[in-house]
Every structure is written in structure tokens, then in C-alpha cells.
Amino acid sequence: MSARFTITRLGSQGDGIAGADGGEVFIPFTLPGETVTAARQKDRATLMSVVETSPLRVDPPCRHFTECGGCALQHFEADGYRQWKRERVVQALKIKGIAGQIDALVPCAPPTRRRVVFSARRTEAGMLLGFVRALSSEIIPIEECPISLPAIVDALDPLRRLAGLVCATPKAFHMTVTATASGLDVAVHDAGKLGENQRRIASNFVIAAGLARLSIDGEVIVEPKKPVVQFGSVAVALPPGAFLQATEAAEQTMAGLVCQHLSRVKKIADLFAGCGSFALRLAAKSEVHAVEGDAPALAALDRAFRFASGLKRVTSERRDLFRRPLTFKELSGFDGLVFDPPRAGAEDQSKQIARSDVPLVAAVSCNPTTLARDLRILIDGGYQLKSVTPIDQFLWSPHVEAVALLEKPKRRR
């Protein structure tokens, strides 16, 4: 049964929140000030109709919006959307008692996303390839995607056919597609074990379709062209399924902020270094020690450095920084540091940085909550927050990147 609700604000995931008997109700695809009818299930409700529309509501650009679980906020006017997303960072810091300069949100233009994770499953009606509906396991097949690079969208049909060729399971599986300078890199996970005939047919299809590589559960099946991306002036051959920032523009913005902050530093530690998106750029002016737990990513970074020219020395260390963070004593040899952890943040590592005398630190994060926690640790350890720049790498989603720049004044003797 549906009921009428008035939306008072947006929640952290972009859902409209209405006060009601029995507590707050979260209603996706609504905006503050709107009156809507919705079917309630406990603390969530499914939007039925918008009775009174917010002036901030706009027509979504994608036919799959509200079904596909990829985007939450296509209906939100651009200026209001950007203000809300910046406010996510502001509020996360405020909760931890952190005040400081928070810049305007760096916007994200459609269509620029270069790394997309599709879900796929074989059905009686054919092969499904798309995105999972929010809070569901249902795969919504897609025909367009206004956030993704045209190279990926234009390949939807051959990608769907390839999914059918590699599918050896009745269950859903994932297909990560990355646009590189060499073409599309396709990494399949949990599709089942392929027989020799399937591998041969899939390999021939990849070659004919002009794809750069197909890997399954980390094993390269065929690689007609080595998938390569540029980190500054350095070409890096990506390992199968490697992490890569979702948009090239956001990566360049983040790297620009970090490199400028550390521009006069002689020796830098890059923690959670990945394939080297910061380390290889920083090495143009500084010596860099790159620390990363993923062996293939670290090997790609090291290989790129060895084949590059004009860089300062880059050393690398494989290390699980969650289990064994660099200690404050180990950090004593560095005069600059950047860390870019996963969404869980870097709590233990931040505690060691806070005890160190590293004068300049750049903290990069895709999670405002864990960023605020880690910044609080650093500030309590004597660091001064100089600026925070929110970056909208994940267009029309509730997720937001941020780069925080900190300094620690020299201790008086």
C-alpha cells in the first residue's frame, strides 16, 4: 500500500529521506522539498509518483535510470548535485571536528569513465550483460551508459557475445572492461572453468573483435595487444584486472595536486602505490619508494620504471600495509609522503605517519568517512591541514574522491 511522504533531505547514498511514523524512510530518486507517494517496506520505500516536484529535478539522460543500480542522482540539477557532493566531505570532516579549506568540487564530465564492471548471466532468453539493480541481484541489461567512454558503450554487443562464449556457470559473474591506449582489456571473474574448445573460440573472437586482452580469474587467455595506460610521461602495461582510477581526468587532477604539494621534496614514500599512478609521475623530480601489497601491480610499476627514461630512482616493496604499516622509524628517511588506500582507509598506517617527522603528506581517499578518521589522527599528531579538494570521479553516484594536503611544522630544538 502506498502513502504520501515529504522529503526533507538526502542521505549519504543519495536517497531522499522523509520523516514518518515509526522513524525515517529512505526513498530513492527523490529530492528535498518534494512530496511523493511511495510503497513502504520497513525503513525503505519504492517511489510511485512525484506529487510536488523540486525545482532542482531534471530529466535523467539515460533510459535505464532508476532500474540500473549504477547511478543514483541523474535527476538532480548539476549545481545542486555538486553542492551536495561537496557537502558530503564537509560533513564528514565536521563530525571529526576538522575545520579547514575545502575547495569547490572538481566536476566529472560524461562520458569519461574508462573502467566499468558489468554483471552477466546466461538465461533461457539469452545472455544478460548489464548492471545489478540497487539492493537486488537482478541484472538489468543495458543498451546505453552516459557515464562510460564511447569505446566501451560501442562494444556492448561484442562484449555480450564474448560473455556468452566464456560463460561456464549458471550463476552470475563479472566482466571488468577497461579502455586503454591499446584497446579494451576484458577481465572475467567467476564465469566457471573453460574447456580447451571454449578457450580457442573465445580467443579467436577477441582477436576478430579487436580487443586488447581477455583474462579469466587472473589468467591471460589471449593478448593480441598489451593493454597500456599513461601515467604522466610513463607507459604502464596493466596486469589483468588491475586497479585503475575510474576516469583519466580525475586521476590527472589528483596527481596534479599531489605532485605540486611534493614538488620540492627529494625522497617520497608512495603507500598503496598500485601500478604507479603517483609514483611514476613524482619520479620526474624526486626519488620514490613505492609500497604496495599486490604483486602484479608492483611488478607493472617496476617494469614501467625500468623501461622509462628521465626519471629519478624508484624502489618498490611488496608489503601488506594493513597488517604491517611502515613504522614511524622507517618513515624517518622521507621528506614527503602520499597514501591512497582502499575505501577502508589507512587507520594503522596513519597512526605511524602521525608519529613521524615527515614534513609533507598528501592523503587521497574515495571515502569521506575514513578520510576524516585518518585526518583526525594526523592532525592530533601535529599535522596542519592545508586544503581538501573533493573530486567527482563517480558521476551521479554518492561516491566522492578527495585529496587532502598536510604539513608538519619542524620541531623547535
Short mmCIF file of C-alpha atoms in Angstrom, two decimals:
data_model
loop_
_atom_site.label_atom_id
_atom_site.label_comp_id
_atom_site.label_asym_id
_atom_site.label_seq_id
_atom_site.Cartn_x
_atom_site.Cartn_y
_atom_site.Cartn_z
CA MET A 1 0.00 0.00 0.00
CA SER A 2 1.38 3.43 -0.92
CA ALA A 3 1.50 6.50 1.32
CA ARG A 4 2.40 10.15 0.91
CA PHE A 5 5.80 11.43 2.10
CA THR A 6 7.60 14.77 2.18
CA ILE A 7 11.33 14.61 1.50
CA THR A 8 13.40 16.69 3.92
CA ARG A 9 16.98 15.91 2.87
CA LEU A 10 19.24 13.49 1.02
CA GLY A 11 21.01 10.65 2.79
CA SER A 12 24.63 9.64 2.31
CA GLN A 13 23.73 7.24 -0.50
CA GLY A 14 21.67 9.84 -2.38
CA ASP A 15 18.26 8.59 -1.25
CA GLY A 16 15.62 11.10 -0.22
CA ILE A 17 14.77 10.93 3.50
CA ALA A 18 11.26 11.51 4.83
CA GLY A 19 10.18 11.63 8.45
CA ALA A 20 7.27 9.30 9.17
CA ASP A 21 5.57 7.38 11.94
CA GLY A 22 7.99 4.69 13.00
CA GLY A 23 11.09 6.67 12.01
CA GLU A 24 12.83 7.88 8.88
CA VAL A 25 12.07 6.39 5.47
CA PHE A 26 14.61 6.28 2.63
CA ILE A 27 13.12 6.80 -0.84
CA PRO A 28 15.47 6.62 -3.86
CA PHE A 29 15.23 9.06 -6.79
CA THR A 30 13.61 11.85 -4.78
CA LEU A 31 14.81 15.34 -3.83
CA PRO A 32 14.43 17.63 -0.80
CA GLY A 33 11.16 19.55 -0.78
CA GLU A 34 9.30 17.03 -2.90
CA THR A 35 6.03 15.39 -1.94
CA VAL A 36 5.84 11.84 -3.23
CA THR A 37 3.79 8.69 -2.97
CA ALA A 38 5.75 5.54 -2.23
CA ALA A 39 5.25 1.95 -1.13
CA ARG A 40 6.96 1.45 2.22
CA GLN A 41 8.85 -1.66 3.35
CA LYS A 42 10.23 -1.00 6.85
CA ASP A 43 12.67 1.93 6.58
CA ARG A 44 12.75 1.97 2.76
CA ALA A 45 10.13 2.78 0.18
CA THR A 46 9.69 2.40 -3.58
CA LEU A 47 8.82 5.63 -5.38
CA MET A 48 5.41 5.50 -7.05
CA SER A 49 4.90 9.12 -8.16
CA VAL A 50 6.13 12.65 -7.53
CA VAL A 51 3.18 14.83 -6.45
CA GLU A 52 5.09 18.09 -5.88
CA THR A 53 8.33 18.43 -7.84
CA SER A 54 11.51 20.14 -6.69
CA PRO A 55 12.83 22.92 -8.96
CA LEU A 56 16.13 21.01 -8.83
CA ARG A 57 14.64 17.99 -10.62
CA VAL A 58 15.79 17.47 -14.22
CA ASP A 59 15.16 14.79 -16.83
CA PRO A 60 17.70 11.95 -16.49
CA PRO A 61 19.88 11.43 -19.59
CA CYS A 62 19.72 7.61 -19.51
CA ARG A 63 16.77 5.35 -20.29
CA HIS A 64 17.97 2.84 -17.68
CA PHE A 65 17.98 5.28 -14.77
CA THR A 66 16.01 4.05 -11.71
CA GLU A 67 16.40 0.44 -12.90
CA CYS A 68 20.15 0.08 -13.36
CA GLY A 69 21.89 0.31 -9.98
CA GLY A 70 24.86 2.28 -11.30
CA CYS A 71 23.55 5.84 -10.91
CA ALA A 72 21.54 7.33 -8.05
CA LEU A 73 21.35 11.04 -8.89
CA GLN A 74 20.76 11.65 -12.61
CA HIS A 75 17.56 13.51 -11.68
CA PHE A 76 19.47 16.15 -9.66
CA GLU A 77 20.28 19.52 -11.30
CA ALA A 78 24.06 19.94 -11.78
CA ASP A 79 24.80 22.82 -9.37
CA GLY A 80 22.69 21.34 -6.58
CA TYR A 81 24.22 17.92 -7.16
CA ARG A 82 27.78 19.27 -6.95
CA GLN A 83 27.00 21.26 -3.82
CA TRP A 84 25.52 18.15 -2.18
CA LYS A 85 28.51 16.04 -3.10
CA ARG A 86 31.00 18.60 -1.74
CA GLU A 87 28.90 18.78 1.42
CA ARG A 88 29.46 15.04 1.95
CA VAL A 89 33.15 15.80 2.51
CA VAL A 90 32.40 18.90 4.60
CA GLN A 91 30.10 16.99 6.95
CA ALA A 92 32.44 14.00 7.31
CA LEU A 93 35.22 16.33 8.44
CA LYS A 94 32.89 18.33 10.67
CA ILE A 95 31.86 15.18 12.55
CA LYS A 96 35.54 14.66 13.41
CA GLY A 97 35.93 18.30 14.45
CA ILE A 98 38.10 19.19 11.46
CA ALA A 99 37.93 22.69 10.04
CA GLY A 100 39.92 23.93 7.08
CA GLN A 101 39.88 24.99 3.46
CA ILE A 102 37.59 22.76 1.42
CA ASP A 103 37.72 23.66 -2.25
CA ALA A 104 34.89 23.56 -4.75
CA LEU A 105 34.12 20.11 -6.17
CA VAL A 106 36.09 19.29 -9.30
CA PRO A 107 33.31 18.15 -11.69
CA CYS A 108 33.18 14.98 -13.75
CA ALA A 109 32.11 15.16 -17.38
CA PRO A 110 30.10 12.47 -19.11
CA PRO A 111 31.06 10.20 -20.81
CA THR A 112 34.55 9.67 -19.37
CA ARG A 113 34.51 6.53 -17.23
CA ARG A 114 37.19 4.18 -18.55
CA ARG A 115 36.75 1.22 -16.20
CA VAL A 116 33.36 -0.49 -15.92
CA VAL A 117 32.36 -3.67 -14.07
CA PHE A 118 29.47 -5.45 -15.79
CA SER A 119 27.44 -8.31 -14.38
CA ALA A 120 26.48 -11.16 -16.71
CA ARG A 121 24.38 -14.31 -16.58
CA ARG A 122 23.03 -16.83 -19.05
CA THR A 123 19.24 -17.11 -19.13
CA GLU A 124 16.73 -19.02 -21.24
CA ALA A 125 16.14 -15.81 -23.19
CA GLY A 126 19.85 -15.29 -23.88
CA MET A 127 22.90 -13.67 -22.35
CA LEU A 128 22.35 -10.79 -19.93
CA LEU A 129 25.03 -8.10 -19.69
CA GLY A 130 24.45 -5.01 -17.62
CA PHE A 131 24.35 -3.69 -14.07
CA VAL A 132 22.63 -5.04 -10.98
CA ARG A 133 19.51 -3.27 -9.77
CA ALA A 134 20.10 -1.49 -6.45
CA LEU A 135 19.63 -3.76 -3.37
CA SER A 136 18.94 -6.71 -5.67
CA SER A 137 20.66 -9.50 -7.58
CA GLU A 138 18.62 -8.80 -10.72
CA ILE A 139 20.77 -7.88 -13.73
CA ILE A 140 19.37 -5.04 -15.83
CA PRO A 141 20.57 -5.39 -19.44
CA ILE A 142 21.80 -2.08 -20.79
CA GLU A 143 21.89 -0.53 -24.25
CA GLU A 144 23.48 2.79 -23.28
CA CYS A 145 25.56 4.32 -20.48
CA PRO A 146 26.09 8.09 -20.48
CA ILE A 147 28.94 7.96 -17.94
CA SER A 148 31.10 5.44 -19.81
CA LEU A 149 33.53 6.12 -22.63
CA PRO A 150 32.03 5.63 -26.11
CA ALA A 151 34.63 2.93 -26.78
CA ILE A 152 33.01 0.79 -24.08
CA VAL A 153 29.39 1.58 -25.00
CA ASP A 154 30.04 0.92 -28.69
CA ALA A 155 31.36 -2.53 -27.76
CA LEU A 156 28.31 -3.64 -25.74
CA ASP A 157 27.14 -6.13 -28.39
CA PRO A 158 30.53 -7.88 -28.86
CA LEU A 159 31.06 -7.85 -25.08
CA ARG A 160 27.69 -9.56 -24.64
CA ARG A 161 28.67 -12.18 -27.22
CA LEU A 162 32.03 -12.68 -25.51
CA ALA A 163 30.25 -13.16 -22.18
CA GLY A 164 28.27 -15.97 -23.79
CA LEU A 165 31.45 -17.59 -25.09
CA VAL A 166 33.23 -17.61 -21.71
CA CYS A 167 30.21 -18.49 -19.57
CA ALA A 168 30.61 -21.91 -17.93
CA THR A 169 28.27 -21.38 -14.98
CA PRO A 170 24.54 -20.89 -14.40
CA LYS A 171 25.39 -18.20 -11.84
CA ALA A 172 26.05 -14.51 -12.36
CA PHE A 173 29.65 -13.47 -12.99
CA HIS A 174 31.57 -10.24 -13.54
CA MET A 175 33.31 -8.72 -16.53
CA THR A 176 35.61 -5.74 -15.90
CA VAL A 177 36.19 -3.72 -19.05
CA THR A 178 38.98 -1.14 -19.11
CA ALA A 179 39.61 1.24 -22.00
CA THR A 180 43.37 1.51 -22.59
CA ALA A 181 45.54 3.09 -25.27
CA SER A 182 45.74 -0.35 -26.91
CA GLY A 183 42.02 -1.14 -26.86
CA LEU A 184 39.61 -2.76 -24.43
CA ASP A 185 41.03 -5.00 -21.71
CA VAL A 186 38.44 -7.56 -20.53
CA ALA A 187 38.91 -9.33 -17.19
CA VAL A 188 36.31 -12.02 -16.38
CA HIS A 189 35.75 -13.35 -12.85
CA ASP A 190 33.74 -16.35 -11.60
CA ALA A 191 32.47 -17.46 -15.01
CA GLY A 192 33.45 -21.09 -14.43
CA LYS A 193 36.22 -23.26 -15.88
CA LEU A 194 36.65 -23.09 -19.64
CA GLY A 195 37.37 -26.15 -21.75
CA GLU A 196 40.04 -26.06 -24.43
CA ASN A 197 37.50 -25.61 -27.22
CA GLN A 198 35.86 -22.70 -25.38
CA ARG A 199 39.24 -21.05 -24.87
CA ARG A 200 40.07 -21.35 -28.56
CA ILE A 201 36.70 -19.96 -29.69
CA ALA A 202 36.88 -17.08 -27.19
CA SER A 203 40.47 -16.29 -28.25
CA ASN A 204 39.53 -16.16 -31.93
CA PHE A 205 36.59 -13.88 -31.10
CA VAL A 206 38.79 -11.48 -29.09
CA ILE A 207 41.25 -11.21 -31.98
CA ALA A 208 38.49 -10.69 -34.56
CA ALA A 209 36.75 -8.08 -32.37
CA GLY A 210 39.96 -6.06 -31.96
CA LEU A 211 40.03 -6.36 -28.16
CA ALA A 212 43.39 -5.91 -26.42
CA ARG A 213 43.19 -8.81 -23.96
CA LEU A 214 40.97 -11.40 -22.34
CA SER A 215 41.82 -12.78 -18.91
CA ILE A 216 39.78 -15.13 -16.75
CA ASP A 217 40.32 -15.17 -12.98
CA GLY A 218 43.73 -13.57 -13.49
CA GLU A 219 44.90 -15.95 -16.24
CA VAL A 220 45.58 -14.37 -19.62
CA ILE A 221 43.64 -16.32 -22.27
CA VAL A 222 44.73 -14.19 -25.22
CA GLU A 223 46.54 -10.86 -25.50
CA PRO A 224 46.71 -9.54 -29.06
CA LYS A 225 47.90 -6.16 -27.75
CA LYS A 226 49.46 -5.33 -24.39
CA PRO A 227 46.96 -3.06 -22.53
CA VAL A 228 48.85 0.16 -21.81
CA VAL A 229 47.96 3.38 -19.97
CA GLN A 230 49.98 6.56 -19.48
CA PHE A 231 50.93 7.82 -16.04
CA GLY A 232 52.37 11.20 -16.95
CA SER A 233 55.16 10.51 -19.44
CA VAL A 234 55.44 6.83 -18.49
CA ALA A 235 53.67 3.98 -20.29
CA VAL A 236 52.49 1.22 -17.97
CA ALA A 237 51.37 -2.24 -19.08
CA LEU A 238 48.45 -3.15 -16.83
CA PRO A 239 48.21 -6.60 -15.24
CA PRO A 240 44.88 -8.43 -15.67
CA GLY A 241 42.09 -6.84 -13.62
CA ALA A 242 44.40 -4.14 -12.26
CA PHE A 243 43.00 -1.24 -10.28
CA LEU A 244 42.83 1.96 -12.29
CA GLN A 245 41.21 5.27 -11.37
CA ALA A 246 37.76 5.36 -12.97
CA THR A 247 38.41 8.45 -15.10
CA GLU A 248 41.63 9.75 -16.59
CA ALA A 249 40.69 13.37 -15.83
CA ALA A 250 40.19 12.66 -12.12
CA GLU A 251 43.49 10.81 -11.96
CA GLN A 252 45.28 13.76 -13.56
CA THR A 253 43.63 16.18 -11.12
CA MET A 254 44.63 14.08 -8.12
CA ALA A 255 48.16 13.60 -9.42
CA GLY A 256 48.49 17.32 -10.12
CA LEU A 257 47.56 18.22 -6.54
CA VAL A 258 49.90 15.61 -5.08
CA CYS A 259 52.83 16.47 -7.36
CA GLN A 260 52.51 20.19 -6.69
CA HIS A 261 52.39 19.63 -2.92
CA LEU A 262 55.51 17.44 -3.06
CA SER A 263 57.29 19.32 -5.86
CA ARG A 264 60.35 20.30 -3.78
CA VAL A 265 60.72 17.01 -1.95
CA LYS A 266 63.81 14.88 -2.54
CA LYS A 267 62.61 11.49 -1.25
CA ILE A 268 58.97 10.39 -1.24
CA ALA A 269 57.12 7.34 0.10
CA ASP A 270 54.12 6.29 -2.01
CA LEU A 271 51.96 3.98 0.10
CA PHE A 272 49.25 1.80 -1.50
CA ALA A 273 51.06 2.66 -4.73
CA GLY A 274 49.13 0.39 -7.11
CA CYS A 275 50.61 0.39 -10.61
CA GLY A 276 52.31 3.74 -10.02
CA SER A 277 49.87 6.47 -10.96
CA PHE A 278 51.52 8.77 -8.39
CA ALA A 279 54.97 7.21 -8.04
CA LEU A 280 55.89 7.37 -11.72
CA ARG A 281 54.77 10.98 -12.01
CA LEU A 282 56.56 12.01 -8.81
CA ALA A 283 59.74 10.32 -10.05
CA ALA A 284 60.16 13.05 -12.64
CA LYS A 285 61.59 15.22 -9.81
CA SER A 286 62.05 13.03 -6.74
CA GLU A 287 63.27 9.64 -5.61
CA VAL A 288 60.29 7.45 -4.75
CA HIS A 289 59.83 4.35 -2.64
CA ALA A 290 56.61 2.63 -3.74
CA VAL A 291 54.91 0.24 -1.31
CA GLU A 292 52.03 -2.00 -2.43
CA GLY A 293 50.59 -5.34 -1.36
CA ASP A 294 49.51 -6.55 -4.81
CA ALA A 295 52.43 -8.30 -6.51
CA PRO A 296 51.29 -7.93 -10.17
CA ALA A 297 50.61 -4.21 -9.69
CA LEU A 298 54.02 -3.68 -8.11
CA ALA A 299 55.71 -5.65 -10.90
CA ALA A 300 53.97 -3.47 -13.51
CA LEU A 301 55.19 -0.34 -11.71
CA ASP A 302 58.75 -1.62 -11.51
CA ARG A 303 58.78 -2.72 -15.15
CA ALA A 304 57.46 0.67 -16.30
CA PHE A 305 60.19 2.47 -14.35
CA ARG A 306 62.95 0.29 -15.78
CA PHE A 307 61.85 0.95 -19.38
CA ALA A 308 61.26 4.67 -18.82
CA SER A 309 63.84 7.41 -19.24
CA GLY A 310 64.49 10.65 -17.41
CA LEU A 311 63.18 9.51 -14.00
CA LYS A 312 64.77 9.65 -10.59
CA ARG A 313 65.27 6.33 -8.79
CA VAL A 314 62.11 4.34 -7.95
CA THR A 315 62.37 1.46 -5.49
CA SER A 316 59.50 -0.86 -4.69
CA GLU A 317 58.46 -3.00 -1.75
CA ARG A 318 55.69 -5.57 -1.55
CA ARG A 319 54.01 -5.18 1.80
CA ASP A 320 50.53 -5.50 3.29
CA LEU A 321 50.16 -2.08 4.85
CA PHE A 322 47.05 -3.12 6.76
CA ARG A 323 48.89 -5.90 8.57
CA ARG A 324 52.31 -4.27 8.65
CA PRO A 325 52.28 -0.50 8.14
CA LEU A 326 55.52 1.38 7.68
CA THR A 327 56.62 2.42 11.16
CA PHE A 328 57.42 6.00 12.11
CA LYS A 329 61.09 4.99 12.33
CA GLU A 330 61.01 3.63 8.77
CA LEU A 331 59.38 6.85 7.61
CA SER A 332 62.15 8.98 9.09
CA GLY A 333 64.14 8.84 5.86
CA PHE A 334 61.42 10.53 3.79
CA ASP A 335 60.59 14.21 3.46
CA GLY A 336 57.31 13.65 1.61
CA LEU A 337 54.58 11.03 1.53
CA VAL A 338 51.39 10.17 -0.36
CA PHE A 339 48.92 7.45 0.56
CA ASP A 340 45.88 6.29 -1.39
CA PRO A 341 44.26 3.34 0.41
CA PRO A 342 41.07 1.42 -0.45
CA ARG A 343 37.72 2.55 0.98
CA ALA A 344 38.60 1.13 4.42
CA GLY A 345 41.21 3.86 4.77
CA ALA A 346 44.59 3.59 6.47
CA GLU A 347 44.00 3.86 10.21
CA ASP A 348 47.04 1.95 11.44
CA GLN A 349 49.31 3.49 8.83
CA SER A 350 48.03 6.97 9.74
CA LYS A 351 48.98 6.36 13.37
CA GLN A 352 52.55 5.69 12.29
CA ILE A 353 52.63 8.73 9.98
CA ALA A 354 51.30 10.87 12.85
CA ARG A 355 54.28 9.83 14.98
CA SER A 356 56.75 10.57 12.19
CA ASP A 357 58.58 13.76 11.20
CA VAL A 358 57.67 13.59 7.51
CA PRO A 359 57.01 17.28 6.78
CA LEU A 360 54.63 16.98 3.80
CA VAL A 361 51.79 14.47 3.42
CA ALA A 362 49.12 14.03 0.73
CA ALA A 363 46.14 11.85 1.66
CA VAL A 364 43.96 10.55 -1.18
CA SER A 365 40.65 8.83 -0.48
CA CYS A 366 37.42 7.64 -2.09
CA ASN A 367 35.61 7.52 1.27
CA PRO A 368 34.98 10.80 3.17
CA THR A 369 34.26 8.94 6.43
CA THR A 370 37.55 7.04 6.61
CA LEU A 371 39.43 10.05 5.25
CA ALA A 372 38.07 12.17 8.12
CA ARG A 373 39.10 9.49 10.63
CA ASP A 374 42.64 9.30 9.21
CA LEU A 375 42.99 13.10 9.01
CA ARG A 376 41.93 13.38 12.66
CA ILE A 377 44.77 11.00 13.58
CA LEU A 378 47.29 13.04 11.58
CA ILE A 379 46.10 16.38 12.97
CA ASP A 380 46.25 15.04 16.52
CA GLY A 381 49.83 14.01 15.73
CA GLY A 382 50.82 17.57 14.88
CA TYR A 383 49.95 17.93 11.20
CA GLN A 384 48.21 21.03 9.89
CA LEU A 385 45.54 20.60 7.23
CA LYS A 386 46.25 22.98 4.35
CA SER A 387 43.46 22.09 1.94
CA VAL A 388 40.95 19.43 0.89
CA THR A 389 39.84 19.11 -2.73
CA PRO A 390 36.72 17.00 -3.45
CA ILE A 391 36.76 15.37 -6.88
CA ASP A 392 33.69 13.94 -8.60
CA GLN A 393 35.18 10.85 -10.20
CA PHE A 394 31.97 8.80 -9.87
CA LEU A 395 29.36 10.84 -11.74
CA TRP A 396 25.75 10.65 -10.45
CA SER A 397 26.73 8.28 -7.65
CA PRO A 398 27.08 9.14 -3.94
CA HIS A 399 30.81 8.39 -4.03
CA VAL A 400 33.37 11.18 -4.00
CA GLU A 401 37.16 11.31 -4.09
CA ALA A 402 39.19 13.83 -2.10
CA VAL A 403 42.81 14.92 -1.86
CA ALA A 404 43.93 16.37 1.48
CA LEU A 405 47.26 18.17 1.79
CA LEU A 406 49.02 18.43 5.17
CA GLU A 407 52.20 19.86 6.65
CA LYS A 408 54.00 19.23 9.93
CA PRO A 409 55.98 22.22 11.24
CA LYS A 410 59.57 21.49 12.17
CA ARG A 411 60.02 20.90 15.87
CA ARG A 412 61.98 23.52 17.75
CA ARG A 413 65.03 22.16 19.46
#
